[in-house]
mmCIF file with all atom_site columns, C-alpha atoms in Angstrom:
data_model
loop_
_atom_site.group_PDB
_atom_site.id
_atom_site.type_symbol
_atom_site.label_atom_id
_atom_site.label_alt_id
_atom_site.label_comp_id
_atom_site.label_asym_id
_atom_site.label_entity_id
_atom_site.label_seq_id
_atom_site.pdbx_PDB_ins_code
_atom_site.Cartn_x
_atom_site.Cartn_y
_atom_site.Cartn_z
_atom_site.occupancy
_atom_site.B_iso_or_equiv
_atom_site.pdbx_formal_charge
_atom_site.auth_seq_id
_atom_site.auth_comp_id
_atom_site.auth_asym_id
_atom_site.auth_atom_id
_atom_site.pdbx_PDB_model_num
ATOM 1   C CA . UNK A 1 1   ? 104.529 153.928 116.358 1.00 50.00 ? 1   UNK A CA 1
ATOM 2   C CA . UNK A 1 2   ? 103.724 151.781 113.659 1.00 51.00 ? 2   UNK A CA 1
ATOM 3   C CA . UNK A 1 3   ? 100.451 151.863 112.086 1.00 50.00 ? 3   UNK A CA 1
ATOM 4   C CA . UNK A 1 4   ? 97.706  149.086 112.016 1.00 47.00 ? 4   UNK A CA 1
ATOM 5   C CA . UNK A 1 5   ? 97.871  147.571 108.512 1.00 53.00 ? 5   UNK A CA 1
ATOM 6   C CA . UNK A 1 6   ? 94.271  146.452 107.983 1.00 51.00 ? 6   UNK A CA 1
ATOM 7   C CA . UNK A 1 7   ? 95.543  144.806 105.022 1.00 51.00 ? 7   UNK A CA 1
ATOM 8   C CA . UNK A 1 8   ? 97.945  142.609 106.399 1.00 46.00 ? 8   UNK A CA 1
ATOM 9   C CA . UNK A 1 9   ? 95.375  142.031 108.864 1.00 47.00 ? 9   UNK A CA 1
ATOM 10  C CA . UNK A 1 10  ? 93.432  140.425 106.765 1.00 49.00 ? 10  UNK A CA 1
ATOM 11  C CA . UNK A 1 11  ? 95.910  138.518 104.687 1.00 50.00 ? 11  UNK A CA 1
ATOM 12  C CA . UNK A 1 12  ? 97.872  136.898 107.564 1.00 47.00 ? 12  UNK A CA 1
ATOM 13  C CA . UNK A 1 13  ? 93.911  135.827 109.064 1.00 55.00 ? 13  UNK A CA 1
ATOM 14  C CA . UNK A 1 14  ? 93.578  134.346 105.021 1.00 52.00 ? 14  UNK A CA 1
ATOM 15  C CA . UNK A 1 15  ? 97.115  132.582 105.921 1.00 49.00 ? 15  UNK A CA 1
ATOM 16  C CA . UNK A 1 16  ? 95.772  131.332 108.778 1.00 47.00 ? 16  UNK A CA 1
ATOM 17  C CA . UNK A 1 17  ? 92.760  129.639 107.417 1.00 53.00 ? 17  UNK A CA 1
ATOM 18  C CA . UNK A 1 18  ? 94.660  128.460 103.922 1.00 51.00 ? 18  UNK A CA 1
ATOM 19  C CA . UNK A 1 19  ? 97.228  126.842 106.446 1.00 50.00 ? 19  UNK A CA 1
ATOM 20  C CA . UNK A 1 20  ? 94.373  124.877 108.861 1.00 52.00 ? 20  UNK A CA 1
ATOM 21  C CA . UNK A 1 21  ? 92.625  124.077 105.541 1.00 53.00 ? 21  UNK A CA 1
ATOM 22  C CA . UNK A 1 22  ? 96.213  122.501 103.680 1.00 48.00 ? 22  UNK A CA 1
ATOM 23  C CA . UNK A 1 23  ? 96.153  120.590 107.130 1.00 46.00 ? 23  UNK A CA 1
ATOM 24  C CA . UNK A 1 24  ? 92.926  119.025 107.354 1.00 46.00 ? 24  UNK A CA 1
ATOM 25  C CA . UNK A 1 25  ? 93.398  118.279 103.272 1.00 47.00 ? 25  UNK A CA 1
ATOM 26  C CA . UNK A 1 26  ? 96.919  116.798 104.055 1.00 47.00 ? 26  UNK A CA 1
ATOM 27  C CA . UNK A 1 27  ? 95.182  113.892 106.657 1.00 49.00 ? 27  UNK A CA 1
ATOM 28  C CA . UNK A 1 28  ? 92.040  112.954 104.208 1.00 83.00 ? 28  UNK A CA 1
ATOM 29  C CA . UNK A 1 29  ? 92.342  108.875 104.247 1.00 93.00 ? 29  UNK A CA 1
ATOM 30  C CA . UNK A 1 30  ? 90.892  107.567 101.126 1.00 96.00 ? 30  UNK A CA 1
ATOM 31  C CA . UNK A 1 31  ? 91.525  104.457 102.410 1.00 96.00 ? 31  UNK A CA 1
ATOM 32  C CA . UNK A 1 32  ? 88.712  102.472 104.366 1.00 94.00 ? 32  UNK A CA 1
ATOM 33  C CA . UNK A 1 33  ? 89.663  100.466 106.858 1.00 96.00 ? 33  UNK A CA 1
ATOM 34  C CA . UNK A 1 34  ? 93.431  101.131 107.187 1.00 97.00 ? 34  UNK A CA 1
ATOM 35  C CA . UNK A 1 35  ? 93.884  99.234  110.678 1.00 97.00 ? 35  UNK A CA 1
ATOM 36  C CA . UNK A 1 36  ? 93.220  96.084  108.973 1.00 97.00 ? 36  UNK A CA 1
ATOM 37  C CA . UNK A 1 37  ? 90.379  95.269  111.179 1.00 95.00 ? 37  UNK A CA 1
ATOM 38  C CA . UNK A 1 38  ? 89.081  91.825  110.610 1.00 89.00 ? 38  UNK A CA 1
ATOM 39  C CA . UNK A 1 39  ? 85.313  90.925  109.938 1.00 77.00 ? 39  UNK A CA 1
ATOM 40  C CA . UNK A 1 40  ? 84.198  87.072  110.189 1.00 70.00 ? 40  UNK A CA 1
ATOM 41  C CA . UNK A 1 41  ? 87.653  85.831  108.315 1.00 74.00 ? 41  UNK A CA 1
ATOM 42  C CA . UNK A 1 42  ? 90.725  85.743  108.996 1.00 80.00 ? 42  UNK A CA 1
ATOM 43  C CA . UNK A 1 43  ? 91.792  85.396  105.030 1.00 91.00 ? 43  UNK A CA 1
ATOM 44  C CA . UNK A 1 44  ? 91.380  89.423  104.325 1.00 95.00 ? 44  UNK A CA 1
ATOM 45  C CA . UNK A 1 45  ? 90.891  92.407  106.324 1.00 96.00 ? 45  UNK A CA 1
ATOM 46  C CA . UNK A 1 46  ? 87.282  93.593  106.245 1.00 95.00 ? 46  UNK A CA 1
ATOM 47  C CA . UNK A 1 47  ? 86.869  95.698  102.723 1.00 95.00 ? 47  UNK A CA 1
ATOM 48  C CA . UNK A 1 48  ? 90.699  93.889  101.616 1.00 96.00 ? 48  UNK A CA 1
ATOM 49  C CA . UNK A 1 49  ? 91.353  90.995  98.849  1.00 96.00 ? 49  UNK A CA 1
ATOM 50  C CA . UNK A 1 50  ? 93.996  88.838  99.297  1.00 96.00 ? 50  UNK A CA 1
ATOM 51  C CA . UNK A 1 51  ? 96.269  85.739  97.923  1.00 97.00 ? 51  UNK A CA 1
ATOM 52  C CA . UNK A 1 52  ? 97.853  82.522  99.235  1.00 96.00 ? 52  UNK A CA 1
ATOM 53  C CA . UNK A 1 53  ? 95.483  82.591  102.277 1.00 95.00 ? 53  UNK A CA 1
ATOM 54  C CA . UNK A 1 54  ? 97.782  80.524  104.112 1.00 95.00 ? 54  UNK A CA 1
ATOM 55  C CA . UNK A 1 55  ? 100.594 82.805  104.209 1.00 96.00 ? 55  UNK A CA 1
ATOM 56  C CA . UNK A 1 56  ? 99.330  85.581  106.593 1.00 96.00 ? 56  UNK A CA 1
ATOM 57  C CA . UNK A 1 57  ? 96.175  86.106  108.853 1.00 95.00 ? 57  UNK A CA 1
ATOM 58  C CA . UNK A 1 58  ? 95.095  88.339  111.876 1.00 96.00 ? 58  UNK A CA 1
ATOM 59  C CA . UNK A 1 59  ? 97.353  88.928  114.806 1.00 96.00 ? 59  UNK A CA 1
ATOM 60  C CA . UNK A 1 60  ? 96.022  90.453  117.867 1.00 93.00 ? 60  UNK A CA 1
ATOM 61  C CA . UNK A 1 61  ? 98.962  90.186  120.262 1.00 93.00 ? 61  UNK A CA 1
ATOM 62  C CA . UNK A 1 62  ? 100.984 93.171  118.898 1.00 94.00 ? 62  UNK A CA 1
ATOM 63  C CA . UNK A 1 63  ? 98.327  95.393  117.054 1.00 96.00 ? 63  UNK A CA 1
ATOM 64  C CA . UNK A 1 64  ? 99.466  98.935  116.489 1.00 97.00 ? 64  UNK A CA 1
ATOM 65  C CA . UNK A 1 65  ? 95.809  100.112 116.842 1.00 94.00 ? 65  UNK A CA 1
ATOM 66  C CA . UNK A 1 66  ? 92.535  98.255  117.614 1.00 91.00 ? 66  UNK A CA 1
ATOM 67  C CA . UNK A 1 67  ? 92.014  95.395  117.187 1.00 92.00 ? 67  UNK A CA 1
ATOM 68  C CA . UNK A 1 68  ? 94.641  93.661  115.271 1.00 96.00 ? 68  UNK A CA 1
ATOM 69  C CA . UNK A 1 69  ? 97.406  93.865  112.954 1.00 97.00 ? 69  UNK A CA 1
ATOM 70  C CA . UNK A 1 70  ? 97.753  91.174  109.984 1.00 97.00 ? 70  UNK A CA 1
ATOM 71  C CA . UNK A 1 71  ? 101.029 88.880  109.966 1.00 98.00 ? 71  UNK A CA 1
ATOM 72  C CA . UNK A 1 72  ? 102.451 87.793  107.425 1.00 98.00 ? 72  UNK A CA 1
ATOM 73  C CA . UNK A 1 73  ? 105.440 84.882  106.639 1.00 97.00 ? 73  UNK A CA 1
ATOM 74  C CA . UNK A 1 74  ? 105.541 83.428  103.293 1.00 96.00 ? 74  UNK A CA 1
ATOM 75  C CA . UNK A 1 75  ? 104.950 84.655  99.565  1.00 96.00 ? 75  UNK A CA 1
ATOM 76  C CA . UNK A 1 76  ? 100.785 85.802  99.513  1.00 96.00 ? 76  UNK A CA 1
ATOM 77  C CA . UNK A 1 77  ? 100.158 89.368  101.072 1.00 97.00 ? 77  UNK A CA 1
ATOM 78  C CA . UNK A 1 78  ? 96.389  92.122  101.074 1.00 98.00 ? 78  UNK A CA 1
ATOM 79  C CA . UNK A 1 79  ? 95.748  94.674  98.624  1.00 98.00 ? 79  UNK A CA 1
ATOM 80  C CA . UNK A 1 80  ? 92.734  97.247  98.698  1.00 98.00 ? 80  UNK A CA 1
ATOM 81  C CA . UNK A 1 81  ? 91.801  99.197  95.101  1.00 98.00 ? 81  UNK A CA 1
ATOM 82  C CA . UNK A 1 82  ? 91.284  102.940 96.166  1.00 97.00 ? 82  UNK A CA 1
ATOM 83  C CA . UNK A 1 83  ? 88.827  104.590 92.685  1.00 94.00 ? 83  UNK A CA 1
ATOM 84  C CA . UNK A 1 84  ? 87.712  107.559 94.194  1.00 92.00 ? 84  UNK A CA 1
ATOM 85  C CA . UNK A 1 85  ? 89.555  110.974 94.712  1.00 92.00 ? 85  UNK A CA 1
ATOM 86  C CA . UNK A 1 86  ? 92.331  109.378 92.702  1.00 94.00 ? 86  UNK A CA 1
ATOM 87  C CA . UNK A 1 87  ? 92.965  111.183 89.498  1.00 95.00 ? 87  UNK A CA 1
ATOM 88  C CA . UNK A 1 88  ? 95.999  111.217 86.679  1.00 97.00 ? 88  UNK A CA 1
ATOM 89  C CA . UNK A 1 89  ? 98.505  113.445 87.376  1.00 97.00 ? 89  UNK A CA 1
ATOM 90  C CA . UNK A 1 90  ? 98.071  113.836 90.950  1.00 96.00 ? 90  UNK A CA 1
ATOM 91  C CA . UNK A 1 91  ? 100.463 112.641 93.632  1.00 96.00 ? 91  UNK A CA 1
ATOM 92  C CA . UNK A 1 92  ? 99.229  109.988 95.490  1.00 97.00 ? 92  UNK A CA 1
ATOM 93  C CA . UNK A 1 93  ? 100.845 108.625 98.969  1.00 97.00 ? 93  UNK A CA 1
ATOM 94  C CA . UNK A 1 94  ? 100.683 105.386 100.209 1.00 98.00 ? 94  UNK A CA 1
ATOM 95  C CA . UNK A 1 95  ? 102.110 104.482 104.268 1.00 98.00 ? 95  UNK A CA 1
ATOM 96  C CA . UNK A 1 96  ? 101.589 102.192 106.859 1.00 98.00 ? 96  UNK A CA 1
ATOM 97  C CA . UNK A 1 97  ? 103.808 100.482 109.858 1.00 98.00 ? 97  UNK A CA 1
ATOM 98  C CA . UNK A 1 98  ? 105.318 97.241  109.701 1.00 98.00 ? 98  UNK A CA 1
ATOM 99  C CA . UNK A 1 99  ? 107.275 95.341  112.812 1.00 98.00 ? 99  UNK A CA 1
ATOM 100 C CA . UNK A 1 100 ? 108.955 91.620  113.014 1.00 98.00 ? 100 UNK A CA 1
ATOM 101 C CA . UNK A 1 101 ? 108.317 90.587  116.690 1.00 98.00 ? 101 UNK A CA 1
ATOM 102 C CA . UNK A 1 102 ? 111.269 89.170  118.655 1.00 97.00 ? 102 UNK A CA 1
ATOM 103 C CA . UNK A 1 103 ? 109.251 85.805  119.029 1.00 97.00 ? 103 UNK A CA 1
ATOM 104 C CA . UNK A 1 104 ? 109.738 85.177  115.308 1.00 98.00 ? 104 UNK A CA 1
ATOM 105 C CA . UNK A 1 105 ? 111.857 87.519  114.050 1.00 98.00 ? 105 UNK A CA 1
ATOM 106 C CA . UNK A 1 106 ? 113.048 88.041  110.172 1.00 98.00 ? 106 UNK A CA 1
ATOM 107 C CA . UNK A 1 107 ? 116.071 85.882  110.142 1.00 97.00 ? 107 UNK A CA 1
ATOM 108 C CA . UNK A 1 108 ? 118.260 84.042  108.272 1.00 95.00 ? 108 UNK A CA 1
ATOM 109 C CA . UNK A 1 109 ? 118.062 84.941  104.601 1.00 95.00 ? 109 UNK A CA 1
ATOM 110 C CA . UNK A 1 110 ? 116.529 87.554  102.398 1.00 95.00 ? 110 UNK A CA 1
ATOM 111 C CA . UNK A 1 111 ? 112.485 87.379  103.406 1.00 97.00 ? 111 UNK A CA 1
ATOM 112 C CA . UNK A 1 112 ? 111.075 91.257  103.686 1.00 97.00 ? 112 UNK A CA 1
ATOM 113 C CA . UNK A 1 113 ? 108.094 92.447  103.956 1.00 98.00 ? 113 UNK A CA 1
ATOM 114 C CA . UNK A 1 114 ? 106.926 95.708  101.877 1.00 98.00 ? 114 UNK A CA 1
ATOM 115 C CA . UNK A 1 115 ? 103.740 98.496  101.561 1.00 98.00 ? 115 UNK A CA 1
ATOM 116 C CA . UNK A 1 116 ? 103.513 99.192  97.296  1.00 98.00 ? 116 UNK A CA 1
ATOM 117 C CA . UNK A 1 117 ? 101.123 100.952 95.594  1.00 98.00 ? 117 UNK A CA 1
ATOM 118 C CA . UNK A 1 118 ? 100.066 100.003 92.285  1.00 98.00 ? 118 UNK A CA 1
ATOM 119 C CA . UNK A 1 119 ? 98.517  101.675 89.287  1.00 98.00 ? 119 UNK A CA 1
ATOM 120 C CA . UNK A 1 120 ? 96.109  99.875  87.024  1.00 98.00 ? 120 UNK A CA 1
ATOM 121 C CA . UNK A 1 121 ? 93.879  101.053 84.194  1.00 98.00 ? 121 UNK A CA 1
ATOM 122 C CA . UNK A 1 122 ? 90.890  98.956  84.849  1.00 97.00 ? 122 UNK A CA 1
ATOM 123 C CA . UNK A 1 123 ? 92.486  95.286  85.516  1.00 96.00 ? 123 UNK A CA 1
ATOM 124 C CA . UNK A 1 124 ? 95.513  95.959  83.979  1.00 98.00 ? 124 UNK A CA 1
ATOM 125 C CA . UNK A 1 125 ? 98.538  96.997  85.855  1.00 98.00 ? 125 UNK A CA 1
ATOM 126 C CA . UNK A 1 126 ? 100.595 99.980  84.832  1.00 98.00 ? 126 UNK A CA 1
ATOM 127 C CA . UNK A 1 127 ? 102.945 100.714 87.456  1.00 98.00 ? 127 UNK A CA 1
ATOM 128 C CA . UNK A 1 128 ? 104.457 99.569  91.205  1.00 98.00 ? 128 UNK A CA 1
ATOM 129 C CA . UNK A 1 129 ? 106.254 101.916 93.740  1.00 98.00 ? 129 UNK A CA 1
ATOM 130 C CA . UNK A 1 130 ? 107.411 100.084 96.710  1.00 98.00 ? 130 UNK A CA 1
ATOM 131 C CA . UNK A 1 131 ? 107.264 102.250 99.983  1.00 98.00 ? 131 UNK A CA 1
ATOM 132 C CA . UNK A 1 132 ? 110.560 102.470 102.012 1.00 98.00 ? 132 UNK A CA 1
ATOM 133 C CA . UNK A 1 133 ? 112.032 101.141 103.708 1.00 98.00 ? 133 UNK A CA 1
ATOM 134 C CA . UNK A 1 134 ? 110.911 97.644  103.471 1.00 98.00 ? 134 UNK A CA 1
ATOM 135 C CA . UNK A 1 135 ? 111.272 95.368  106.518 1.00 98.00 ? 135 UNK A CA 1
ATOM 136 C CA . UNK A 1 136 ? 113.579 92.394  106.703 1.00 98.00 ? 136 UNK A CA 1
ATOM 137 C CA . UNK A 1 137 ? 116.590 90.806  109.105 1.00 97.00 ? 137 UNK A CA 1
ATOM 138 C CA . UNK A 1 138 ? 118.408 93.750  109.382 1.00 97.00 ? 138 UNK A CA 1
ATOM 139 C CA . UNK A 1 139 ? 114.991 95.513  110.921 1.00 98.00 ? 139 UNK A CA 1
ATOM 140 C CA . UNK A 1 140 ? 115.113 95.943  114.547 1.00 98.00 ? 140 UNK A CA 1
ATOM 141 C CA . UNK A 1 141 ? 112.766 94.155  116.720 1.00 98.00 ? 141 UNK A CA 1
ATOM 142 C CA . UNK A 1 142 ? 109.414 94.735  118.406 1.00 98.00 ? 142 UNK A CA 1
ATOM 143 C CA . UNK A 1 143 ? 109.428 98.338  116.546 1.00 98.00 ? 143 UNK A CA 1
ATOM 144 C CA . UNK A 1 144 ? 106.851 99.622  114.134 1.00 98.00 ? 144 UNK A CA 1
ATOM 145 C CA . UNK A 1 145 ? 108.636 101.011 111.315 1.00 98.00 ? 145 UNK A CA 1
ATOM 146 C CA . UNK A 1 146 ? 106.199 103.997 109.110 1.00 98.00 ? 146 UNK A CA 1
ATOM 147 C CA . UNK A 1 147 ? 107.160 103.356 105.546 1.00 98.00 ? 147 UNK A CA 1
ATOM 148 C CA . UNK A 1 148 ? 105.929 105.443 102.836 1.00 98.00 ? 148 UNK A CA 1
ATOM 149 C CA . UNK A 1 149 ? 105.942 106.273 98.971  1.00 98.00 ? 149 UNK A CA 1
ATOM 150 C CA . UNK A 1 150 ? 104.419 108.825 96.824  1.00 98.00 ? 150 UNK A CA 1
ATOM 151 C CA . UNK A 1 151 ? 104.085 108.636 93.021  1.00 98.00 ? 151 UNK A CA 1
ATOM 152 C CA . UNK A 1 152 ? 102.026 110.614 89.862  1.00 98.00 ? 152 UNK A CA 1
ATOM 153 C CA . UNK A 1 153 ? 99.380  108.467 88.771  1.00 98.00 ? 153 UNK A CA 1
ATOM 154 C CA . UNK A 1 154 ? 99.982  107.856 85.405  1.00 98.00 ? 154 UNK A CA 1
ATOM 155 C CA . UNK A 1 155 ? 97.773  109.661 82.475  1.00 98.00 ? 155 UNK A CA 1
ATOM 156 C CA . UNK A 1 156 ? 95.845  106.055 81.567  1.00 97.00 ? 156 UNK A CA 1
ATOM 157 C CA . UNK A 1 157 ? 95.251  105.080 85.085  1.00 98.00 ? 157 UNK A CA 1
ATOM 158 C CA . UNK A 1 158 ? 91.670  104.607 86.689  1.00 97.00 ? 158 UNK A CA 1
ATOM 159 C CA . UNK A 1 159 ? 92.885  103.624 89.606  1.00 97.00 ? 159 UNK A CA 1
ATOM 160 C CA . UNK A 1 160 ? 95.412  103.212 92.881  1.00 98.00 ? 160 UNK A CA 1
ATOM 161 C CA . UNK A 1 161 ? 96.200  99.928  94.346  1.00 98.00 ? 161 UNK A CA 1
ATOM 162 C CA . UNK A 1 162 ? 97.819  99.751  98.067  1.00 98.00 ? 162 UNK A CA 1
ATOM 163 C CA . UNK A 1 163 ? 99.231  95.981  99.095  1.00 98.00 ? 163 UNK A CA 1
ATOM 164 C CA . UNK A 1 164 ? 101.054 94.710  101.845 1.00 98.00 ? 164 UNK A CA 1
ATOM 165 C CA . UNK A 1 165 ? 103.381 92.063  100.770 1.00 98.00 ? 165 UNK A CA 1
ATOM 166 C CA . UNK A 1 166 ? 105.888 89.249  102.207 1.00 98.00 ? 166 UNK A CA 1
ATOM 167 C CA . UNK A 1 167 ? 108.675 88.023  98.845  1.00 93.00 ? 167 UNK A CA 1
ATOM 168 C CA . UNK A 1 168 ? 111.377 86.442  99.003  1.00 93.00 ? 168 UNK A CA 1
ATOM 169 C CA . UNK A 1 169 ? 110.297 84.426  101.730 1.00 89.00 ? 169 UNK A CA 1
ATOM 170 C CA . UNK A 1 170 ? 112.115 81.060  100.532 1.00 89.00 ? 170 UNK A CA 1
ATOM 171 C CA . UNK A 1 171 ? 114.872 82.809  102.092 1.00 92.00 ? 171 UNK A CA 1
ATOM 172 C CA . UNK A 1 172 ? 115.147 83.156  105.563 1.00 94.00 ? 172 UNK A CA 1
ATOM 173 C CA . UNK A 1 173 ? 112.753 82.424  108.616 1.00 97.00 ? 173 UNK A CA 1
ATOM 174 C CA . UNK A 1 174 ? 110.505 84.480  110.844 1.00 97.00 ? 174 UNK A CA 1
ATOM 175 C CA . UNK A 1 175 ? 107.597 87.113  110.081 1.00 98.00 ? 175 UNK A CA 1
ATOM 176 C CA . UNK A 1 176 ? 106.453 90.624  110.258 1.00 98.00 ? 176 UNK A CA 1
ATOM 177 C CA . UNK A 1 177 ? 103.011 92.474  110.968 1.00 98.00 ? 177 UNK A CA 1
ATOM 178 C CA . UNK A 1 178 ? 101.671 95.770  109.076 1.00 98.00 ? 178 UNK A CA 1
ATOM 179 C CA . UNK A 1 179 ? 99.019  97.778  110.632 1.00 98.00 ? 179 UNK A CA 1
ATOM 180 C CA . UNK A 1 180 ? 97.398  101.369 109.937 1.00 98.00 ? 180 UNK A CA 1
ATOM 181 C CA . UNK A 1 181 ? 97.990  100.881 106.058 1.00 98.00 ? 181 UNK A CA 1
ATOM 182 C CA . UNK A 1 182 ? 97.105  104.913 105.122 1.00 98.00 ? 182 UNK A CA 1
ATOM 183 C CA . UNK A 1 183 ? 96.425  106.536 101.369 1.00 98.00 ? 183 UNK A CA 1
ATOM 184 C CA . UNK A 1 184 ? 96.189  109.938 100.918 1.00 96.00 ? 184 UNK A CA 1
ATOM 185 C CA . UNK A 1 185 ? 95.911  112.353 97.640  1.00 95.00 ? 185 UNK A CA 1
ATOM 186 C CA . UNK A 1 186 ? 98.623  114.869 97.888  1.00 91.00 ? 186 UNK A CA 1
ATOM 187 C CA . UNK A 1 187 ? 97.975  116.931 94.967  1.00 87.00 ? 187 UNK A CA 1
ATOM 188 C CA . UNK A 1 188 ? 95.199  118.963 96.685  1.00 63.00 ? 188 UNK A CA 1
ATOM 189 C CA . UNK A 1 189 ? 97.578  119.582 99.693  1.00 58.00 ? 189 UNK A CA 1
ATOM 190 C CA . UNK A 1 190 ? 100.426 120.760 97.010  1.00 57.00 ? 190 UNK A CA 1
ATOM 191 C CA . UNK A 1 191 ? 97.947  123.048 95.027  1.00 58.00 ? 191 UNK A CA 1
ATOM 192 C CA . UNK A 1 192 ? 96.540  124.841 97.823  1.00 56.00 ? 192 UNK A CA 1
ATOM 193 C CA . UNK A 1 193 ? 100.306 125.714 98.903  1.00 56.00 ? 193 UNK A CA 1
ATOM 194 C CA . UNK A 1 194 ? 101.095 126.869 95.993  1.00 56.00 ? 194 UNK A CA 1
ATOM 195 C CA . UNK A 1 195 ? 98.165  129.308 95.777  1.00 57.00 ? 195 UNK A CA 1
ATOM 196 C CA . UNK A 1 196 ? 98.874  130.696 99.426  1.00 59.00 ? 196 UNK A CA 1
ATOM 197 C CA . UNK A 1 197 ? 102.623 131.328 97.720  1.00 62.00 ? 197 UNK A CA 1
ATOM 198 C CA . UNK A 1 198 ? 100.883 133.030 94.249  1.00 60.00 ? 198 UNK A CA 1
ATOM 199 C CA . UNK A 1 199 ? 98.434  134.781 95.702  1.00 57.00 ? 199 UNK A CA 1
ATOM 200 C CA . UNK A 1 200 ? 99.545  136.212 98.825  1.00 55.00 ? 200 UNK A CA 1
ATOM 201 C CA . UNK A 1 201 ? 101.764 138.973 99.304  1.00 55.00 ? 201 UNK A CA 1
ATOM 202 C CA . UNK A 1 202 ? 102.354 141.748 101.921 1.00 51.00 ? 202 UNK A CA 1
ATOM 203 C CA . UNK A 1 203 ? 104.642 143.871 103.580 1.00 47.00 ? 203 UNK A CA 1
ATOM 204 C CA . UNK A 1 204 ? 104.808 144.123 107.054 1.00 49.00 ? 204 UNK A CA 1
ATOM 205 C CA . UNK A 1 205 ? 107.704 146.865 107.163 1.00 49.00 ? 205 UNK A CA 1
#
């Protein structure tokens, strides 16, 4: 008969916890207001900046989750600066969903649509990592396709930028909508794994 191992006991319990803990780290949104709610204008999300207001707006036919999605379908897109909980070195993620609706489709020419995050040291911009994939005509319609990129912030950053953005969109017809736009710091996720894997270590034999 084997014999209880109070020991291991105790270190797969540990396990147990690190593991719940990595997972509640692994969903912490830094971003506010990710579903691109709108507030009293229909130029920005509430929170969200924007450019060439007459490229994209609010769209509350086909909104991923409550209340709307934004649409977008020529050259101007949103972008949110995220300062806090974002820190050189660290891997930061940036997601979200983006669909063309089979009413308008992307069509025709080379128009996509894309999720990037940006690094800037105060105003001035370091660095750009577009998520993948991007959506364009060869993007089936009516379905929400989760894009996503992860990058180091660079040592002379201050802070992450996430934007939603329609280029190209001289070429080709049609639009596409983002909605639930998510940025998460994965560095705290990656260190606590890798102390579970340093620091624990038993034998169940």
């Amino acid at each position: 008969m084997r014999k209880f191992n109070f020991g291991v006991a105790v270190a797969v319990s540990l396990l147990v916890w690190l593991a719940q803990d990595a997972a509640a780290m692994s969903s912490s949104e830094l971003l506010v207001n990710g579903g691109l709610n709108m507030n009293g204008t229909d130029e920005a999300p509430s929170g969200w900046s924007s450019w060439n207001n007459d490229a994209h707006s609010p769209d509350t036919a086909a909104a991923r989750s409550p209340t709307n999605s934004w649409a977008l379908w020529a050259d101007g897109g949103i972008y949110k600066d995220v300062l806090l909980d974002v820190y050189p070195g660290e891997v930061i993620q940036a997601s979200g969903y983006l669909l063309t609706p089979g009413s308008d489709v992307l069509r025709g020419g080379g128009k996509r649509g894309t999720i990037e995050l940006e690094f800037y040291t105060g105003d001035t911009f370091v660095t750009n990592h577009p998520a993948s994939p991007a959506i364009d005509s060869n993007s089936p319609p009516d379905t929400w396709i989760y894009a996503t990129v992860s990058a180091v912030m660079p040592s002379n950053a201050t802070k992450a930028r996430v934007i939603v953005r329609c280029g190209n969109s001289a070429s080709g017809d049609g639009r596409f909508l983002a909605d639930d736009i998510s940025v998460t710091n994965r560095t705290c996720l990656q260190n606590l794994l890798a102390s579970i894997n340093a620091h624990i270590n038993f034998d169940l034999g």
